PDB file of C-alpha atoms in Angstrom:
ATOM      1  CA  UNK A   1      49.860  57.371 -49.295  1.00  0.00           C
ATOM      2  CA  UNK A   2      48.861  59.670 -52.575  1.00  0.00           C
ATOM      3  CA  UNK A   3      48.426  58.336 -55.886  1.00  0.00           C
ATOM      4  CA  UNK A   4      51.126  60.456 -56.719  1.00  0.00           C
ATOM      5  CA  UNK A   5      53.688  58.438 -54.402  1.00  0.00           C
ATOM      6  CA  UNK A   6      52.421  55.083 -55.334  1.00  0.00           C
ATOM      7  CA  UNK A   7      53.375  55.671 -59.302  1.00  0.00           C
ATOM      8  CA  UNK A   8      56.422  57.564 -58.531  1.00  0.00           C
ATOM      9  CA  UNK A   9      58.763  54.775 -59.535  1.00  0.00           C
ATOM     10  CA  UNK A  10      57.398  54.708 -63.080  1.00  0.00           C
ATOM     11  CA  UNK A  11      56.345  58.382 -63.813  1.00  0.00           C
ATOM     12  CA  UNK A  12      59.138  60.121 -61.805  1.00  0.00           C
ATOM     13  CA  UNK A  13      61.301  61.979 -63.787  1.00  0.00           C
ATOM     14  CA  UNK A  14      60.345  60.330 -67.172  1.00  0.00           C
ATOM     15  CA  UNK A  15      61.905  61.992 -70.271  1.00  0.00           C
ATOM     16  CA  UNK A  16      59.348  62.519 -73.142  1.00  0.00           C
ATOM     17  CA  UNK A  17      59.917  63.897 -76.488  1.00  0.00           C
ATOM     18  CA  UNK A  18      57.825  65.608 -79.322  1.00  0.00           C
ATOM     19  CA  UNK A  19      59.934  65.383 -82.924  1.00  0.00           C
ATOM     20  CA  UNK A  20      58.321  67.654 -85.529  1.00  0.00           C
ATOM     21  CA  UNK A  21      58.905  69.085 -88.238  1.00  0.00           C
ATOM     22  CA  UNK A  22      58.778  72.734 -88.757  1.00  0.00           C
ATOM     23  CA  UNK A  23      59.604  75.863 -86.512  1.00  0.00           C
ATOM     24  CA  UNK A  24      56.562  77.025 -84.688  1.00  0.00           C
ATOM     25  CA  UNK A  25      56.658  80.935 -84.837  1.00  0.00           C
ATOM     26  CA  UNK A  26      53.389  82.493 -83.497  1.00  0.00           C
ATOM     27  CA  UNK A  27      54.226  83.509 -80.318  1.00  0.00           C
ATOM     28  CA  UNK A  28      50.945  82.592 -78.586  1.00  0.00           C
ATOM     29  CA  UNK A  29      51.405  79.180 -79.129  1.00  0.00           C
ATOM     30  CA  UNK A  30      54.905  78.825 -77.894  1.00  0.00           C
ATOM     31  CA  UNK A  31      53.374  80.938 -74.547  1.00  0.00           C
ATOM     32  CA  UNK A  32      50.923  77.626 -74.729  1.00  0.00           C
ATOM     33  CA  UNK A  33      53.923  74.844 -74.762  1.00  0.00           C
ATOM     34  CA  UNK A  34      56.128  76.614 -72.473  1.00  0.00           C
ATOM     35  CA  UNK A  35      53.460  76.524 -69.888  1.00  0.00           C
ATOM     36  CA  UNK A  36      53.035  72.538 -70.440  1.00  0.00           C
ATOM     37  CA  UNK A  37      56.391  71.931 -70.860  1.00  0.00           C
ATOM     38  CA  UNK A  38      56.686  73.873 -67.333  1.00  0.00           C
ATOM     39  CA  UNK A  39      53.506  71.836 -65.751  1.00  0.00           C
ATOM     40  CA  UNK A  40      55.207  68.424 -66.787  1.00  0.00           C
ATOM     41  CA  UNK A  41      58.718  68.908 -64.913  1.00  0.00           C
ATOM     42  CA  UNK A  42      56.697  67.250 -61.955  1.00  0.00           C
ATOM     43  CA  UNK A  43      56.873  64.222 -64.413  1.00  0.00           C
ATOM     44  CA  UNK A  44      60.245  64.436 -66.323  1.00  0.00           C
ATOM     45  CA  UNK A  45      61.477  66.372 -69.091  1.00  0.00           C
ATOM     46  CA  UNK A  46      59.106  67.225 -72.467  1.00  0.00           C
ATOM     47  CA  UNK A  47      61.524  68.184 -75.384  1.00  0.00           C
ATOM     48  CA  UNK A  48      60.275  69.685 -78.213  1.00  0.00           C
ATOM     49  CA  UNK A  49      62.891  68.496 -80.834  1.00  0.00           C
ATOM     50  CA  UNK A  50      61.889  70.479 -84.249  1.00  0.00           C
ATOM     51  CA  UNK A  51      63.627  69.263 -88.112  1.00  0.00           C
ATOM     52  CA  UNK A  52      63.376  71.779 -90.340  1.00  0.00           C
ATOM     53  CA  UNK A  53      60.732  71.252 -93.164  1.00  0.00           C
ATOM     54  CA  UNK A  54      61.453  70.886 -96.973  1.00  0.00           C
ATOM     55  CA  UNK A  55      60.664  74.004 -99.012  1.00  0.00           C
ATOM     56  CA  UNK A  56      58.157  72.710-101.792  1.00  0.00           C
ATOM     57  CA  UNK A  57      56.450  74.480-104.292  1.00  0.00           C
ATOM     58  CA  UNK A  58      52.307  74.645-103.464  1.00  0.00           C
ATOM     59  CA  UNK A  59      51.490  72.389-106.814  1.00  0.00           C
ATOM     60  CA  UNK A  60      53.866  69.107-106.377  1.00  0.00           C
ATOM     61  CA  UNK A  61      53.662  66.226-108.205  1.00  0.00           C
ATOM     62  CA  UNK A  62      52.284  62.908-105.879  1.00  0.00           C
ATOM     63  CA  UNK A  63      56.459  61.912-106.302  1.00  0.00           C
ATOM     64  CA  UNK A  64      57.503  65.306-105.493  1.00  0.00           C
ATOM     65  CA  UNK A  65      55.169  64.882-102.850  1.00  0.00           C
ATOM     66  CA  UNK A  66      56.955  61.787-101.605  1.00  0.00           C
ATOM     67  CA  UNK A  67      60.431  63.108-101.926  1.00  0.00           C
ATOM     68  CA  UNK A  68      59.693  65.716 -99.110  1.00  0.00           C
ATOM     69  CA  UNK A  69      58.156  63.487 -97.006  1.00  0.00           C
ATOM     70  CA  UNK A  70      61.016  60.951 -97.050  1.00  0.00           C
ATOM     71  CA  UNK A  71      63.456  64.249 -96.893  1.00  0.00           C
ATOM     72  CA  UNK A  72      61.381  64.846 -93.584  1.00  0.00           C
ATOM     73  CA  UNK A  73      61.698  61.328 -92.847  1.00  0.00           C
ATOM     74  CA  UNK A  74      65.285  61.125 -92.650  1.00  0.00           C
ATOM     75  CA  UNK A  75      65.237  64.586 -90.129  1.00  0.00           C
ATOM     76  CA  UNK A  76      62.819  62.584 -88.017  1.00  0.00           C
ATOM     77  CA  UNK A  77      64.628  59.727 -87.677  1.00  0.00           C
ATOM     78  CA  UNK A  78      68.067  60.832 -87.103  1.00  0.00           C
ATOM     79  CA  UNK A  79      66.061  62.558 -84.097  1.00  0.00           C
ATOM     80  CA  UNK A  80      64.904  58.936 -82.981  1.00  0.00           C
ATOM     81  CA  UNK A  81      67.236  56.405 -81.079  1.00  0.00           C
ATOM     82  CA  UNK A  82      66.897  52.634 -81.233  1.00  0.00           C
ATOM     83  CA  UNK A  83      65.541  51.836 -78.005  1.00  0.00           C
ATOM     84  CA  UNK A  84      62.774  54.798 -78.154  1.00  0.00           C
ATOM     85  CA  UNK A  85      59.354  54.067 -78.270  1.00  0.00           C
ATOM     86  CA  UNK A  86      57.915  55.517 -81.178  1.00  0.00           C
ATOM     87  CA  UNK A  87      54.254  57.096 -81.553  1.00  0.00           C
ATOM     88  CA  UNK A  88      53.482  58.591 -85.024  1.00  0.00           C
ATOM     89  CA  UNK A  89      50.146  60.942 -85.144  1.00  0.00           C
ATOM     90  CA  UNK A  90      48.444  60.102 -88.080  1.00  0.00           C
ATOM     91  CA  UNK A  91      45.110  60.269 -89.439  1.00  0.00           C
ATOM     92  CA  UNK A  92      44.020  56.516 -90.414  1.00  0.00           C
ATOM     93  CA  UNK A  93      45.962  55.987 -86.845  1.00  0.00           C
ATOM     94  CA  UNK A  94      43.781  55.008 -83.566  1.00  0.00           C
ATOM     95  CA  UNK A  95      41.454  57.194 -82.278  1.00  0.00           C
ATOM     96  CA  UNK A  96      41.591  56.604 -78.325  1.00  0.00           C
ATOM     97  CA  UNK A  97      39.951  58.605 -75.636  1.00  0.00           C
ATOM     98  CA  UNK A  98      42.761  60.599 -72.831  1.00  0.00           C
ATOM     99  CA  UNK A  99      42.301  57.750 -69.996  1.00  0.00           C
ATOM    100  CA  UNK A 100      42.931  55.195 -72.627  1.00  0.00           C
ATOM    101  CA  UNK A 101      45.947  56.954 -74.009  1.00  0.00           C
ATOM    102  CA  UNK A 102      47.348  56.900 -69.401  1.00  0.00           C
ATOM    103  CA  UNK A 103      46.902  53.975 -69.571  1.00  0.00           C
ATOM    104  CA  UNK A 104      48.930  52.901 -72.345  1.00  0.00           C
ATOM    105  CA  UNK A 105      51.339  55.642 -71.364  1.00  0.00           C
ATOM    106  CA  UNK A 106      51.395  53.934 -68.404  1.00  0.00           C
ATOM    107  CA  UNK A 107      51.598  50.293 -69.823  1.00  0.00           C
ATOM    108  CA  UNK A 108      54.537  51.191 -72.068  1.00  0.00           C
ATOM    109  CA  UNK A 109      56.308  52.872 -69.479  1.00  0.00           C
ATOM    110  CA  UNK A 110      55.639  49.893 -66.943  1.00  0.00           C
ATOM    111  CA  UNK A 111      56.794  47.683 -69.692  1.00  0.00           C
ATOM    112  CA  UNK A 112      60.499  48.611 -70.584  1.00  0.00           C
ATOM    113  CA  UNK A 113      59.563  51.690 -72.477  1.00  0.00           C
ATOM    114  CA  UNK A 114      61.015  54.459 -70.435  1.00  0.00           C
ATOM    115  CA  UNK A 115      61.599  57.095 -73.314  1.00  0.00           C
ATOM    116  CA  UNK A 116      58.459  57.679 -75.623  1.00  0.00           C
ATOM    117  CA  UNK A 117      58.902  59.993 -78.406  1.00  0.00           C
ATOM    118  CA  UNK A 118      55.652  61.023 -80.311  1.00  0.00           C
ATOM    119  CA  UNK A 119      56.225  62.219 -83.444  1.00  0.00           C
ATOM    120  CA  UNK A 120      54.503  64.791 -86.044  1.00  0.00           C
ATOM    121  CA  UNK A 121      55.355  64.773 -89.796  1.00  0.00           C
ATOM    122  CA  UNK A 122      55.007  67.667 -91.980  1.00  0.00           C
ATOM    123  CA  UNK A 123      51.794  69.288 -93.828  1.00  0.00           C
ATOM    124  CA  UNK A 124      52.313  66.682 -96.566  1.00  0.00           C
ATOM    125  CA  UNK A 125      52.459  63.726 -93.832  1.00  0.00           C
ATOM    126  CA  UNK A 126      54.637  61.183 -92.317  1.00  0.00           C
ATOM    127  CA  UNK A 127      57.159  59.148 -95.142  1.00  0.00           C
ATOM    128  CA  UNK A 128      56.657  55.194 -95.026  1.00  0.00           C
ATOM    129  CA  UNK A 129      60.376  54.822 -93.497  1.00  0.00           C
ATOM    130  CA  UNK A 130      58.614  56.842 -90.353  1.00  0.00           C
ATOM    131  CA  UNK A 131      55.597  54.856 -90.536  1.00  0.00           C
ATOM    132  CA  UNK A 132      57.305  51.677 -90.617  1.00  0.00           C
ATOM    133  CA  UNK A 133      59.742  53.109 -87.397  1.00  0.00           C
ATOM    134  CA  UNK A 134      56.528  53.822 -85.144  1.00  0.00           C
ATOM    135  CA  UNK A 135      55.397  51.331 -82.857  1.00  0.00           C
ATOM    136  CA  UNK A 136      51.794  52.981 -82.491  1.00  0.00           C
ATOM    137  CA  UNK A 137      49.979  55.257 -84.559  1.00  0.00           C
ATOM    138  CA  UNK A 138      47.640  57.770 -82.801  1.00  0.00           C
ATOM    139  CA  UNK A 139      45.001  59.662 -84.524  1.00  0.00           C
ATOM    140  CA  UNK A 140      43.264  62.937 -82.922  1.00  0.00           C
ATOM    141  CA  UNK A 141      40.465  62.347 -85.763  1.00  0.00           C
ATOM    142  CA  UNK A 142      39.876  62.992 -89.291  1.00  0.00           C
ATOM    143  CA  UNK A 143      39.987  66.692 -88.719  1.00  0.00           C
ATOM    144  CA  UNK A 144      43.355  68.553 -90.160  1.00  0.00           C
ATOM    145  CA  UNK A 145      44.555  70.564 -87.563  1.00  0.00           C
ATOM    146  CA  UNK A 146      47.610  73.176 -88.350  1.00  0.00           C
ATOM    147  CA  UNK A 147      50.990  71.215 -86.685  1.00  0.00           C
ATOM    148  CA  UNK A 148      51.721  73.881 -84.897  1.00  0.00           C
ATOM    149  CA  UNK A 149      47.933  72.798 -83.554  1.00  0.00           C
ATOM    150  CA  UNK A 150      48.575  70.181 -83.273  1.00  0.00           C
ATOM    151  CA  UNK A 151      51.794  70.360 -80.590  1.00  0.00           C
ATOM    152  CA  UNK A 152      49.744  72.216 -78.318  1.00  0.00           C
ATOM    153  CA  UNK A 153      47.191  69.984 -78.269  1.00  0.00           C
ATOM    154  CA  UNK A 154      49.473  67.015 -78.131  1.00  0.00           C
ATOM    155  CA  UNK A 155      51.405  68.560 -74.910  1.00  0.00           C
ATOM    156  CA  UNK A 156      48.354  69.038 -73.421  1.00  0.00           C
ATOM    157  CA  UNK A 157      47.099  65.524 -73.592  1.00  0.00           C
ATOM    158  CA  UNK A 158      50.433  64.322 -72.983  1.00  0.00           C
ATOM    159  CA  UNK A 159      50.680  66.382 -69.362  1.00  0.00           C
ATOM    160  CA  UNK A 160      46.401  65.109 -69.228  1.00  0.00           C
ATOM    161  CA  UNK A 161      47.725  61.276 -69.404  1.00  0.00           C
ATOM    162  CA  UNK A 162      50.415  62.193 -66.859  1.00  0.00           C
ATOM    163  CA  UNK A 163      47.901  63.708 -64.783  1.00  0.00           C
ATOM    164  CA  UNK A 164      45.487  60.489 -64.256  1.00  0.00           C
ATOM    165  CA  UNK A 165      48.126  58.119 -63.847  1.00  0.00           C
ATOM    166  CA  UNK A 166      48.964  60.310 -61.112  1.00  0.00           C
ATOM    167  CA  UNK A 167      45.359  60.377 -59.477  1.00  0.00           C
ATOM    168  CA  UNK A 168      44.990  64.090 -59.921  1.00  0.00           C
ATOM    169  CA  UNK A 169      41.701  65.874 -59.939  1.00  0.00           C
ATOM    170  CA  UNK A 170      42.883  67.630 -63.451  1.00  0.00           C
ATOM    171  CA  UNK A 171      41.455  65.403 -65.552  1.00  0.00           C
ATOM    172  CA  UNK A 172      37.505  65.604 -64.351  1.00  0.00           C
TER     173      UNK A 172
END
């Protein structure tokens, strides 16, 4: 028996979903998804659910500032359904290593939690409503990385964490 077979009944055909705001446009980055979003069908389904982002003027105002993010907030949410589990990337979130992000993948799948939705705000951040909604906060470290970065990166170690729980050689 594989590793593969013996997790099938959690990780087979698992829906995940990135919510983010902004269209991603340079083309060598969507090549970079598509090809993640292609190595994960083993697993289930990654959507890429994009909210358009608030035009805002490059000098805002800390409440201007706010009003986009909760603007974005509402777009995020709407994108979010009650029984989703909810994992916000944020800066002052946890920094975790890729096995320790399996295995929680792996714990909140085991435990009732069979659609996770990760979920990156705008350039001016996540609004508290979002915050508040999220039932982990993940940090890739202090460095600002451009979202569209960013969702390459996060499909990658989303189809990594997939990858060890499965017992595949990927990872080393």
């Amino acid at each position: 028996m594989t590793s593969v077979s013996r997790n099938k009944g959690v990780f087979d055909k698992m829906p995940q979903k990135i919510v983010c705001v902004g269209k991603l446009k340079e083309k060598y980055l969507k090549s970079a998804i598509d090809e993640y979003q292609k190595r994960m069908q083993r697993f289930g389904k990654l959507n890429i659910v994009e909210v358009p982002d608030e035009k805002a003027p490059q000098n805002m105002s800390d409440k201007e500032i706010e009003q986009v993010k909760d603007k974005e907030g509402e777009k995020i949410l709407s994108k979010i359904n009650d029984q989703d589990f909810v994992i916000t990337l944020e800066i002052l979130g946890k920094e975790i290593s890729s096995e320790k992000l399996a295995q929680n993948i792996k714990d909140w799948t085991t435990y009732g939690h069979s659609s996770l939705v990760f979920v990156i705000g705008g350039s001016n951040g996540l609004s508290e409503a979002v915050m508040k909604r999220s039932n982990y906060a993940l940090s890739f470290g202090k460095m600002t990385l451009p979202h569209q970065l960013m969702r390459v990166v996060l499909c990658e170690q989303v189809y990594r964490a997939f990858m060890i729980n499965s017992g595949s050689a990927y990872h080393k």
